[in-house]
Coordinates of C-alpha atoms in Angstrom, one line a residue:
M401 CA 86.1 81.0 9.7
Y402 CA 86.0 77.4 10.0
C403 CA 88.9 74.7 9.6
P404 CA 88.9 72.6 5.6
N405 CA 90.7 70.2 7.2
C406 CA 88.8 69.5 10.7
G407 CA 86.0 71.0 11.0
T408 CA 86.4 74.0 13.8
Q409 CA 86.4 77.8 13.6
T410 CA 89.7 79.2 13.5
N411 CA 91.1 81.8 15.1
N412 CA 93.5 84.3 13.4
G413 CA 93.9 81.8 10.1
V414 CA 95.0 79.2 12.8
C415 CA 92.5 76.4 13.7
P416 CA 93.1 75.6 17.7
K417 CA 92.4 72.6 17.3
C418 CA 95.2 70.4 14.7
G419 CA 96.6 73.6 14.0
Y420 CA 95.6 74.3 10.2
T421 CA 97.6 77.6 8.5
E422 CA 95.8 79.5 5.9
N423 CA 99.9 79.3 4.8
S424 CA 101.1 76.5 5.1
N425 CA 101.2 73.5 2.5
W426 CA 97.4 71.0 2.9
T427 CA 99.2 68.6 1.4
T428 CA 102.2 67.9 3.7
F429 CA 100.3 69.3 6.7
N430 CA 97.2 67.1 5.8
T431 CA 99.1 63.8 5.7
S432 CA 102.0 64.9 9.1
N433 CA 98.5 66.1 11.1
S434 CA 97.3 62.5 9.7
Q435 CA 99.1 61.4 10.9
Q436 CA 100.1 62.2 14.2
T437 CA 95.6 62.9 14.4
N438 CA 93.8 60.7 16.6
P439 CA 91.9 57.7 14.9
K440 CA 88.9 57.7 17.6
K441 CA 88.1 61.2 15.8
K442 CA 88.5 59.8 12.2
S443 CA 86.4 56.9 13.3
K444 CA 84.0 58.7 14.5
A445 CA 83.7 61.2 11.3
T446 CA 83.3 58.1 9.2
Y447 CA 80.2 57.0 11.6
I448 CA 78.8 60.0 10.7
V449 CA 78.8 60.7 7.4
V450 CA 77.7 56.8 7.3
G451 CA 74.6 57.4 9.5
V452 CA 73.5 60.7 7.2
V453 CA 73.7 58.2 4.4
A454 CA 71.7 55.3 5.8
F455 CA 69.5 58.8 6.5
L456 CA 69.3 59.7 2.9
F457 CA 69.1 56.2 1.9
V458 CA 65.4 55.3 4.2
F459 CA 63.8 59.2 3.6
G460 CA 64.1 58.5 -0.2
A461 CA 62.6 54.6 0.0
I462 CA 60.0 56.1 2.6
S463 CA 59.1 59.6 -0.2
S464 CA 59.0 56.6 -3.4
R465 CA 55.9 54.8 -0.8
G466 CA 54.4 57.8 -0.3
N467 CA 54.0 58.8 -4.9
K468 CA 53.2 55.1 -5.1
N469 CA 50.0 55.1 -2.8
R470 CA 48.9 58.9 -3.3
S471 CA 49.4 57.5 -8.3
A472 CA 47.6 54.0 -6.9
E473 CA 44.3 56.2 -4.9
T474 CA 44.5 58.7 -8.3
S475 CA 44.4 55.6 -10.3
N476 CA 41.0 54.2 -8.3
D477 CA 39.5 58.0 -8.6
N478 CA 40.1 58.4 -11.7
N479 CA 38.5 54.6 -12.0
T480 CA 35.8 55.6 -10.0
T481 CA 35.0 58.3 -12.1
S482 CA 35.3 56.3 -14.5
S483 CA 32.6 54.4 -13.9
T484 CA 30.5 56.5 -12.7
T485 CA 30.4 58.6 -16.4
T486 CA 30.2 55.5 -17.7
T487 CA 26.2 54.4 -15.3
A488 CA 25.4 57.4 -15.8
T489 CA 25.9 57.9 -20.4
T490 CA 24.4 54.5 -19.7
A491 CA 21.6 55.3 -18.0
A492 CA 21.1 57.7 -19.9
P493 CA 18.0 57.2 -22.1
A494 CA 18.5 57.4 -25.8
E495 CA 17.0 59.0 -28.6
V496 CA 14.8 57.0 -30.7
A497 CA 13.6 59.0 -34.4
P498 CA 10.2 59.2 -34.0
D499 CA 9.5 56.6 -37.2
E500 CA 11.4 54.3 -35.4
S501 CA 9.5 54.9 -31.9
S502 CA 5.6 53.8 -33.4
S503 CA 7.8 50.6 -35.1
L504 CA 8.6 49.7 -31.0
E505 CA 5.6 50.1 -29.6
S506 CA 3.6 48.5 -32.8
D507 CA 6.7 45.6 -32.1
A508 CA 5.7 45.3 -28.1
E509 CA 1.3 45.6 -29.4
K510 CA 2.1 42.2 -31.4
K511 CA 4.3 40.8 -28.5
E512 CA 1.5 41.5 -26.2
S513 CA -1.1 40.5 -28.1
E514 CA 0.4 37.5 -28.8
T515 CA 1.5 36.6 -25.2
T516 CA -2.7 37.3 -24.8
K517 CA -4.0 35.5 -27.1
K518 CA -1.2 32.3 -25.0
D519 CA -2.7 32.9 -21.3
K520 CA -6.4 32.8 -23.2
S521 CA -4.7 28.8 -25.2
A522 CA -3.0 28.1 -21.2
K523 CA -6.0 29.0 -18.9
K524 CA -7.8 26.7 -22.1
E525 CA -6.6 23.6 -21.6
K526 CA -6.1 23.9 -17.3
S527 CA -9.2 23.9 -17.9
T528 CA -9.7 20.8 -20.0
K529 CA -7.3 19.3 -17.1
K530 CA -9.3 20.2 -14.6
E531 CA -12.9 18.6 -16.0
T532 CA -11.0 16.1 -17.4
E533 CA -9.8 15.0 -13.8
K534 CA -12.9 15.0 -12.4
E535 CA -14.6 13.3 -14.3
T536 CA -11.6 10.6 -13.6
A537 CA -12.1 11.5 -10.5
S538 CA -16.0 11.3 -10.6
T539 CA -15.5 7.6 -12.4
K540 CA -13.0 6.5 -9.4
D541 CA -15.0 6.8 -7.1
T542 CA -17.7 5.0 -8.9
T543 CA -15.3 2.1 -9.2
T544 CA -14.3 2.4 -5.5
A545 CA -18.0 2.6 -4.0
E546 CA -18.7 -0.1 -6.3
Q547 CA -16.3 -2.5 -4.6
T548 CA -16.8 -1.0 -1.4
T549 CA -20.4 -2.1 -2.5
T550 CA -19.2 -5.3 -3.4
T551 CA -16.5 -6.0 -0.1
T552 CA -19.5 -5.6 2.7
A553 CA -21.9 -8.1 0.4
T554 CA -19.1 -10.5 0.9
N555 CA -18.4 -9.2 3.7
T556 CA -22.0 -9.5 5.0
T557 CA -22.8 -13.1 3.8
T558 CA -19.6 -14.3 5.5
T559 CA -20.4 -13.6 8.3
T560 CA -23.7 -15.2 7.9
T561 CA -21.6 -17.6 7.0
T562 CA -20.0 -18.2 9.9
A563 CA -23.0 -17.3 12.3
T564 CA -24.7 -20.8 11.3
L565 CA -22.0 -22.6 12.3
P566 CA -22.5 -25.4 15.1
P567 CA -20.3 -23.8 18.6
V568 CA -18.8 -25.9 20.0
S569 CA -19.3 -27.5 23.1
R570 CA -17.7 -30.1 24.8
T571 CA -19.6 -34.3 25.0
T572 CA -20.3 -36.1 27.9
V573 CA -19.1 -40.2 27.8
G574 CA -22.6 -41.2 27.2
E575 CA -23.1 -39.0 24.4
D576 CA -19.8 -40.1 22.5
N577 CA -21.7 -43.6 23.2
A578 CA -24.9 -43.1 21.8
L579 CA -23.0 -42.0 18.8
E580 CA -20.7 -44.8 18.3
Q581 CA -24.0 -47.1 18.6
A582 CA -26.2 -45.2 15.7
L583 CA -23.7 -45.2 13.5
S584 CA -24.1 -49.2 14.3
Y585 CA -27.1 -49.2 13.3
L586 CA -26.4 -47.2 10.1
R587 CA -24.0 -49.9 9.2
T588 CA -26.3 -52.8 9.3
S589 CA -30.1 -50.8 8.6
S590 CA -32.2 -47.6 8.2
F591 CA -33.7 -45.5 10.0
S592 CA -35.6 -42.6 9.9
Y593 CA -34.4 -39.3 11.8
S594 CA -37.1 -40.5 14.5
G595 CA -37.0 -43.8 14.4
L596 CA -33.2 -43.7 15.0
I597 CA -33.9 -41.7 18.5
E598 CA -36.4 -44.0 19.3
Q599 CA -34.1 -47.4 18.8
L600 CA -30.7 -45.6 20.8
E601 CA -33.6 -44.8 23.9
Y602 CA -35.0 -48.2 23.8
H603 CA -31.1 -49.2 24.3
G604 CA -30.6 -47.4 27.5
Y605 CA -29.6 -43.6 26.1
T606 CA -31.6 -41.1 27.3
H607 CA -33.6 -38.7 25.4
D608 CA -30.7 -35.9 25.1
E609 CA -28.0 -38.0 24.4
A610 CA -29.6 -40.2 21.6
V611 CA -30.4 -36.8 20.3
Y612 CA -27.7 -35.9 19.5
A613 CA -26.3 -38.8 17.8
A614 CA -28.8 -38.2 15.3
D615 CA -27.7 -34.6 15.0
N616 CA -24.3 -35.7 14.7
C617 CA -24.4 -38.8 12.7
G618 CA -24.2 -37.5 9.0
A619 CA -27.3 -39.7 8.3
N620 CA -29.0 -38.7 5.0
W621 CA -32.9 -39.5 5.3
Y622 CA -33.7 -39.3 1.9
E623 CA -31.6 -42.2 1.4
Q624 CA -32.2 -43.8 4.7
S625 CA -36.4 -43.6 3.1
L626 CA -35.3 -45.3 0.1
K627 CA -33.0 -48.1 2.3
A628 CA -36.3 -48.6 3.3
T629 CA -38.0 -48.8 0.5
Q630 CA -35.8 -51.3 -1.4
S631 CA -36.0 -53.6 2.1
Y632 CA -40.0 -53.3 2.4
L633 CA -40.1 -53.9 -1.4
E634 CA -37.5 -57.5 -0.6
T635 CA -40.3 -59.0 1.6
S636 CA -43.6 -57.9 1.1
S637 CA -45.9 -56.0 -1.7
F638 CA -47.2 -52.6 -1.6
S639 CA -49.1 -50.4 -3.5
Y640 CA -47.6 -47.2 -4.1
N641 CA -49.5 -45.3 -1.5
S642 CA -49.2 -48.1 0.9
L643 CA -45.3 -48.0 1.1
V644 CA -45.9 -43.7 1.1
E645 CA -47.8 -44.5 4.7
Q646 CA -45.4 -47.7 5.8
L647 CA -42.7 -45.0 5.3
E648 CA -44.6 -42.2 7.1
F649 CA -45.2 -44.4 10.3
A650 CA -41.6 -45.7 10.6
G651 CA -41.0 -41.8 11.3
Y652 CA -39.7 -39.9 7.9
S653 CA -41.3 -37.3 7.3
H654 CA -44.1 -37.0 3.5
D655 CA -41.5 -35.2 1.8
E656 CA -38.9 -38.1 2.6
A657 CA -41.2 -41.4 2.3
V658 CA -42.6 -40.4 -1.3
Y659 CA -39.0 -39.7 -2.1
G660 CA -38.6 -43.2 -1.1
A661 CA -41.9 -43.6 -3.2
D662 CA -40.5 -42.2 -6.4
N663 CA -37.1 -43.4 -6.8
C664 CA -37.3 -47.4 -5.0
G665 CA -37.8 -48.5 -9.2
A666 CA -40.9 -51.2 -8.2
D667 CA -43.8 -51.9 -10.6
W668 CA -46.9 -51.9 -9.5
N669 CA -48.7 -53.8 -11.8
E670 CA -46.7 -56.9 -10.3
Q671 CA -46.3 -55.9 -6.4
A672 CA -50.6 -55.8 -6.8
A673 CA -50.8 -59.6 -9.0
K674 CA -48.0 -60.2 -5.4
S675 CA -50.9 -58.7 -3.2
A676 CA -53.5 -60.9 -4.8
Q677 CA -51.8 -63.7 -4.4
S678 CA -51.6 -63.5 -1.1
Y679 CA -54.6 -62.4 -0.5
I680 CA -56.5 -65.6 -1.9
S681 CA -53.6 -67.6 0.3
V682 CA -55.0 -67.5 3.0
M683 CA -58.4 -67.4 1.9
S684 CA -61.1 -67.0 -0.8
F685 CA -61.8 -64.2 -3.1
S686 CA -63.8 -63.6 -5.6
R687 CA -62.9 -61.3 -8.5
E688 CA -65.1 -58.7 -8.0
E689 CA -64.1 -59.5 -4.2
L690 CA -60.3 -59.3 -4.8
I691 CA -60.6 -56.0 -6.6
S692 CA -62.0 -54.8 -4.5
Q693 CA -59.3 -55.8 -1.5
L694 CA -56.7 -54.4 -4.2
E695 CA -58.0 -51.2 -4.6
F696 CA -58.2 -51.1 -0.7
S697 CA -54.6 -51.0 0.2
G698 CA -53.6 -48.3 -2.4
F699 CA -53.9 -50.5 -6.0
T700 CA -55.5 -48.2 -8.7
P701 CA -58.7 -49.8 -10.8
E702 CA -56.3 -51.5 -13.9
Q703 CA -53.9 -52.2 -11.7
A704 CA -56.1 -53.8 -9.1
A705 CA -57.9 -56.6 -12.4
Y706 CA -54.4 -56.8 -13.8
G707 CA -53.1 -58.4 -10.5
A708 CA -56.8 -60.2 -10.3
S709 CA -56.3 -61.3 -13.6
A710 CA -52.2 -62.4 -13.0
V711 CA -54.2 -65.5 -10.5
G712 CA -56.8 -66.7 -12.8
Y713 CA -59.0 -64.9 -12.7

């Protein structure tokens, strides 16, 4: 038997620790004994009780957490099972009635035919576009080739023109002076190309210097022939043929001499009359002799007869 006061095993009904007896008054004994009891023993018992209560509290908290975790795992398992069941239900093919199956097959065939038609039309459009692009590309190639040909021709012409330009060279003092002298001659008189060279050589320039001056003086030799023709007609009379011969003798080419005679504006009948007057002023002629002399000088028979008549025959 244990003491109800301190919990120590009793010995013949008496507690060897606190002196409790079964026949003693519990309240009186407890009060008096509690006053005699050591305070340290009472506090130790209090600590034990508090520790037990704290242990029970912690144990209860841990148990509640474990229950929550178990319930969460159970919920997850249930969700997994339900999702699996849903998936299986979705994946399972639905039974279709025979009529519905045939209608679905006809709809599918219609869709396939429409798709085939669309593919064919798309292929036709693509082929048409390709043909159009090919035609456009060929047209562009043709245009580009024509432009290239035109550009090449232009470049060829430009190259040819550049090749005909005179080479640039340094001149000597003699060439510069000969050129200045040639320009001075042309301001006061008329010269052919060869006549100008002879004139410069006569004044002491070398042949190369005279040629350089004639090549670079910028003279128009046809105009020089016309000026020489007008100068001749101011001092003497000429027939058309004799004037051309005189210009060629002065160094002009045949074409330059013809140009001067054609454009001088001379009246050849008047030129025949002047020549007839010049002839009879130095010697006597009969009409026939005078006409023969004028024809010998290059006048036509009509021009010669006009000249003879003009002097009194």
